[in-house]
Amino acid sequence: MARIITTQLCTVFLVAIFVLAISVQGDQSQLCEPSSIQIGQTNTGKKARTLDTVFQVTVTNGCRCAVRAVLLRADGFASSVAVDPRLFRRASAAAGAYLVGDGQQIASGKSVSFQYTWDHYFKMTLASVKVVAC
């Protein structure tokens, strides 16, 4: 009888630890707020052959987890000099949304940068991001 009670207590204890571990880990998407993806944009001070200004955009993953499929909203975006499509390109399904870094994983603390050229900067904001691994 004591052995059955001990076995049941061990089972209850293991289930409690498992539930606690799941609740502490939680949903990975809750670990990264949209504000953890920083979008910095600077005027490089350079002019392209078109005499348009060169802007550098740096998208930094400030989340403690790796992310992928980073989409930026950049309404009306244009560049007089081609942007490397592996770094920044229009997303096929979403108007005004652009895929960063070919949709590949960006590790915590790492960045993807690209340049574009136009007579003014374009406001860029985070449209969506997927958390991959912590």
PDB file of C-alpha atoms in Angstrom:
ATOM      1  CA  MET A   1       0.000   0.000   0.000  1.00  0.00           C
ATOM      2  CA  ALA A   2       2.791   2.409   0.900  1.00  0.00           C
ATOM      3  CA  ARG A   3       4.494   1.586  -2.402  1.00  0.00           C
ATOM      4  CA  ILE A   4       1.351   2.536  -4.386  1.00  0.00           C
ATOM      5  CA  ILE A   5       1.041   5.842  -2.516  1.00  0.00           C
ATOM      6  CA  THR A   6       4.734   6.583  -3.109  1.00  0.00           C
ATOM      7  CA  THR A   7       4.357   5.813  -6.828  1.00  0.00           C
ATOM      8  CA  GLN A   8       1.291   8.047  -7.063  1.00  0.00           C
ATOM      9  CA  LEU A   9       3.065  10.878  -5.242  1.00  0.00           C
ATOM     10  CA  CYS A  10       6.051  10.570  -7.585  1.00  0.00           C
ATOM     11  CA  THR A  11       3.730  10.690 -10.589  1.00  0.00           C
ATOM     12  CA  VAL A  12       1.937  13.774  -9.256  1.00  0.00           C
ATOM     13  CA  PHE A  13       5.293  15.410  -8.505  1.00  0.00           C
ATOM     14  CA  LEU A  14       6.623  14.720 -12.034  1.00  0.00           C
ATOM     15  CA  VAL A  15       3.432  16.047 -13.637  1.00  0.00           C
ATOM     16  CA  ALA A  16       3.665  19.205 -11.512  1.00  0.00           C
ATOM     17  CA  ILE A  17       7.284  19.762 -12.575  1.00  0.00           C
ATOM     18  CA  PHE A  18       6.338  19.221 -16.230  1.00  0.00           C
ATOM     19  CA  VAL A  19       3.457  21.717 -16.022  1.00  0.00           C
ATOM     20  CA  LEU A  20       5.696  24.240 -14.273  1.00  0.00           C
ATOM     21  CA  ALA A  21       8.406  23.843 -16.929  1.00  0.00           C
ATOM     22  CA  ILE A  22       5.902  24.442 -19.723  1.00  0.00           C
ATOM     23  CA  SER A  23       4.429  27.513 -18.031  1.00  0.00           C
ATOM     24  CA  VAL A  24       7.888  29.009 -17.424  1.00  0.00           C
ATOM     25  CA  GLN A  25       8.973  28.397 -21.017  1.00  0.00           C
ATOM     26  CA  GLY A  26       5.661  29.602 -22.430  1.00  0.00           C
ATOM     27  CA  ASP A  27       4.945  30.542 -25.997  1.00  0.00           C
ATOM     28  CA  GLN A  28       8.088  31.740 -27.795  1.00  0.00           C
ATOM     29  CA  SER A  29       6.155  34.469 -29.579  1.00  0.00           C
ATOM     30  CA  GLN A  30       5.554  36.105 -26.183  1.00  0.00           C
ATOM     31  CA  LEU A  31       9.309  36.346 -25.581  1.00  0.00           C
ATOM     32  CA  CYS A  32       9.772  38.964 -28.295  1.00  0.00           C
ATOM     33  CA  GLU A  33       7.813  42.158 -28.477  1.00  0.00           C
ATOM     34  CA  PRO A  34       7.600  43.905 -31.860  1.00  0.00           C
ATOM     35  CA  SER A  35       9.673  46.697 -30.321  1.00  0.00           C
ATOM     36  CA  SER A  36      12.585  44.260 -29.952  1.00  0.00           C
ATOM     37  CA  ILE A  37      13.151  44.508 -33.712  1.00  0.00           C
ATOM     38  CA  GLN A  38      14.902  47.833 -34.253  1.00  0.00           C
ATOM     39  CA  ILE A  39      14.839  49.549 -37.627  1.00  0.00           C
ATOM     40  CA  GLY A  40      17.511  52.189 -38.010  1.00  0.00           C
ATOM     41  CA  GLN A  41      17.819  54.376 -41.060  1.00  0.00           C
ATOM     42  CA  THR A  42      20.596  56.852 -41.789  1.00  0.00           C
ATOM     43  CA  ASN A  43      21.483  59.248 -44.550  1.00  0.00           C
ATOM     44  CA  THR A  44      25.004  58.173 -45.563  1.00  0.00           C
ATOM     45  CA  GLY A  45      25.793  61.620 -46.952  1.00  0.00           C
ATOM     46  CA  LYS A  46      26.611  60.037 -50.304  1.00  0.00           C
ATOM     47  CA  LYS A  47      24.940  60.678 -53.619  1.00  0.00           C
ATOM     48  CA  ALA A  48      24.419  58.034 -56.287  1.00  0.00           C
ATOM     49  CA  ARG A  49      25.066  58.547 -59.968  1.00  0.00           C
ATOM     50  CA  THR A  50      21.444  59.687 -60.187  1.00  0.00           C
ATOM     51  CA  LEU A  51      22.240  62.417 -57.635  1.00  0.00           C
ATOM     52  CA  ASP A  52      19.762  60.812 -55.259  1.00  0.00           C
ATOM     53  CA  THR A  53      20.732  60.345 -51.611  1.00  0.00           C
ATOM     54  CA  VAL A  54      21.995  56.965 -50.380  1.00  0.00           C
ATOM     55  CA  PHE A  55      20.226  55.709 -47.247  1.00  0.00           C
ATOM     56  CA  GLN A  56      21.357  52.785 -45.112  1.00  0.00           C
ATOM     57  CA  VAL A  57      18.784  50.685 -43.295  1.00  0.00           C
ATOM     58  CA  THR A  58      19.796  48.348 -40.484  1.00  0.00           C
ATOM     59  CA  VAL A  59      17.308  45.871 -39.032  1.00  0.00           C
ATOM     60  CA  THR A  60      18.565  44.547 -35.691  1.00  0.00           C
ATOM     61  CA  ASN A  61      17.127  41.649 -33.737  1.00  0.00           C
ATOM     62  CA  GLY A  62      17.063  42.882 -30.146  1.00  0.00           C
ATOM     63  CA  CYS A  63      15.065  39.860 -29.038  1.00  0.00           C
ATOM     64  CA  ARG A  64      16.766  37.144 -26.998  1.00  0.00           C
ATOM     65  CA  CYS A  65      15.457  34.615 -29.534  1.00  0.00           C
ATOM     66  CA  ALA A  66      16.314  34.119 -33.186  1.00  0.00           C
ATOM     67  CA  VAL A  67      13.697  35.419 -35.631  1.00  0.00           C
ATOM     68  CA  ARG A  68      12.912  34.895 -39.301  1.00  0.00           C
ATOM     69  CA  ALA A  69      10.492  36.095 -41.961  1.00  0.00           C
ATOM     70  CA  VAL A  70      10.938  39.735 -40.943  1.00  0.00           C
ATOM     71  CA  LEU A  71       8.560  41.888 -42.981  1.00  0.00           C
ATOM     72  CA  LEU A  72       8.756  45.667 -43.070  1.00  0.00           C
ATOM     73  CA  ARG A  73       6.034  48.028 -44.195  1.00  0.00           C
ATOM     74  CA  ALA A  74       7.461  50.668 -46.526  1.00  0.00           C
ATOM     75  CA  ASP A  75       4.589  52.284 -48.405  1.00  0.00           C
ATOM     76  CA  GLY A  76       5.608  53.759 -51.749  1.00  0.00           C
ATOM     77  CA  PHE A  77       9.153  52.392 -51.502  1.00  0.00           C
ATOM     78  CA  ALA A  78      11.382  52.949 -54.521  1.00  0.00           C
ATOM     79  CA  SER A  79      15.095  53.071 -55.212  1.00  0.00           C
ATOM     80  CA  SER A  80      16.875  54.604 -58.190  1.00  0.00           C
ATOM     81  CA  VAL A  81      19.679  52.047 -57.712  1.00  0.00           C
ATOM     82  CA  ALA A  82      18.836  48.344 -57.400  1.00  0.00           C
ATOM     83  CA  VAL A  83      18.681  46.912 -53.885  1.00  0.00           C
ATOM     84  CA  ASP A  84      20.094  43.399 -53.419  1.00  0.00           C
ATOM     85  CA  PRO A  85      16.897  41.278 -53.367  1.00  0.00           C
ATOM     86  CA  ARG A  86      18.506  38.849 -50.899  1.00  0.00           C
ATOM     87  CA  LEU A  87      18.570  41.713 -48.396  1.00  0.00           C
ATOM     88  CA  PHE A  88      15.302  43.530 -49.131  1.00  0.00           C
ATOM     89  CA  ARG A  89      12.541  42.742 -51.604  1.00  0.00           C
ATOM     90  CA  ARG A  90       8.820  43.150 -52.035  1.00  0.00           C
ATOM     91  CA  ALA A  91       6.869  40.317 -50.426  1.00  0.00           C
ATOM     92  CA  SER A  92       4.797  38.585 -53.076  1.00  0.00           C
ATOM     93  CA  ALA A  93       1.490  38.515 -51.222  1.00  0.00           C
ATOM     94  CA  ALA A  94       1.465  41.761 -49.290  1.00  0.00           C
ATOM     95  CA  ALA A  95       1.209  45.236 -50.778  1.00  0.00           C
ATOM     96  CA  GLY A  96       3.673  47.616 -49.180  1.00  0.00           C
ATOM     97  CA  ALA A  97       5.411  44.789 -47.278  1.00  0.00           C
ATOM     98  CA  TYR A  98       9.045  43.880 -47.878  1.00  0.00           C
ATOM     99  CA  LEU A  99      10.991  40.786 -46.847  1.00  0.00           C
ATOM    100  CA  VAL A 100      14.295  41.355 -45.022  1.00  0.00           C
ATOM    101  CA  GLY A 101      17.322  39.074 -45.384  1.00  0.00           C
ATOM    102  CA  ASP A 102      15.639  36.606 -47.727  1.00  0.00           C
ATOM    103  CA  GLY A 103      13.388  35.611 -44.823  1.00  0.00           C
ATOM    104  CA  GLN A 104      16.296  33.769 -43.234  1.00  0.00           C
ATOM    105  CA  GLN A 105      16.975  33.520 -39.530  1.00  0.00           C
ATOM    106  CA  ILE A 106      18.472  36.539 -37.771  1.00  0.00           C
ATOM    107  CA  ALA A 107      20.191  35.545 -34.531  1.00  0.00           C
ATOM    108  CA  SER A 108      19.757  37.511 -31.330  1.00  0.00           C
ATOM    109  CA  GLY A 109      21.791  40.728 -31.448  1.00  0.00           C
ATOM    110  CA  LYS A 110      22.539  40.379 -35.176  1.00  0.00           C
ATOM    111  CA  SER A 111      21.547  42.733 -37.996  1.00  0.00           C
ATOM    112  CA  VAL A 112      20.738  42.818 -41.681  1.00  0.00           C
ATOM    113  CA  SER A 113      21.676  46.010 -43.534  1.00  0.00           C
ATOM    114  CA  PHE A 114      20.955  47.290 -47.008  1.00  0.00           C
ATOM    115  CA  GLN A 115      21.129  50.558 -48.908  1.00  0.00           C
ATOM    116  CA  TYR A 116      18.686  52.277 -51.200  1.00  0.00           C
ATOM    117  CA  THR A 117      18.846  55.507 -53.146  1.00  0.00           C
ATOM    118  CA  TRP A 118      16.094  58.087 -53.511  1.00  0.00           C
ATOM    119  CA  ASP A 119      15.494  61.810 -53.109  1.00  0.00           C
ATOM    120  CA  HIS A 120      13.945  61.227 -49.647  1.00  0.00           C
ATOM    121  CA  TYR A 121      13.823  58.481 -47.054  1.00  0.00           C
ATOM    122  CA  PHE A 122      10.912  56.062 -46.746  1.00  0.00           C
ATOM    123  CA  LYS A 123       9.380  55.390 -43.353  1.00  0.00           C
ATOM    124  CA  MET A 124       9.821  51.705 -42.516  1.00  0.00           C
ATOM    125  CA  THR A 125       7.986  49.901 -39.738  1.00  0.00           C
ATOM    126  CA  LEU A 126       7.744  46.285 -38.659  1.00  0.00           C
ATOM    127  CA  ALA A 127       4.842  44.492 -40.347  1.00  0.00           C
ATOM    128  CA  SER A 128       5.482  41.008 -38.923  1.00  0.00           C
ATOM    129  CA  VAL A 129       8.149  38.660 -37.587  1.00  0.00           C
ATOM    130  CA  LYS A 130       8.314  34.981 -36.606  1.00  0.00           C
ATOM    131  CA  VAL A 131      10.199  33.760 -33.561  1.00  0.00           C
ATOM    132  CA  VAL A 132      12.180  30.606 -34.320  1.00  0.00           C
ATOM    133  CA  ALA A 133      14.432  29.519 -31.492  1.00  0.00           C
ATOM    134  CA  CYS A 134      15.508  30.596 -28.031  1.00  0.00           C
TER     135      CYS A 134
END
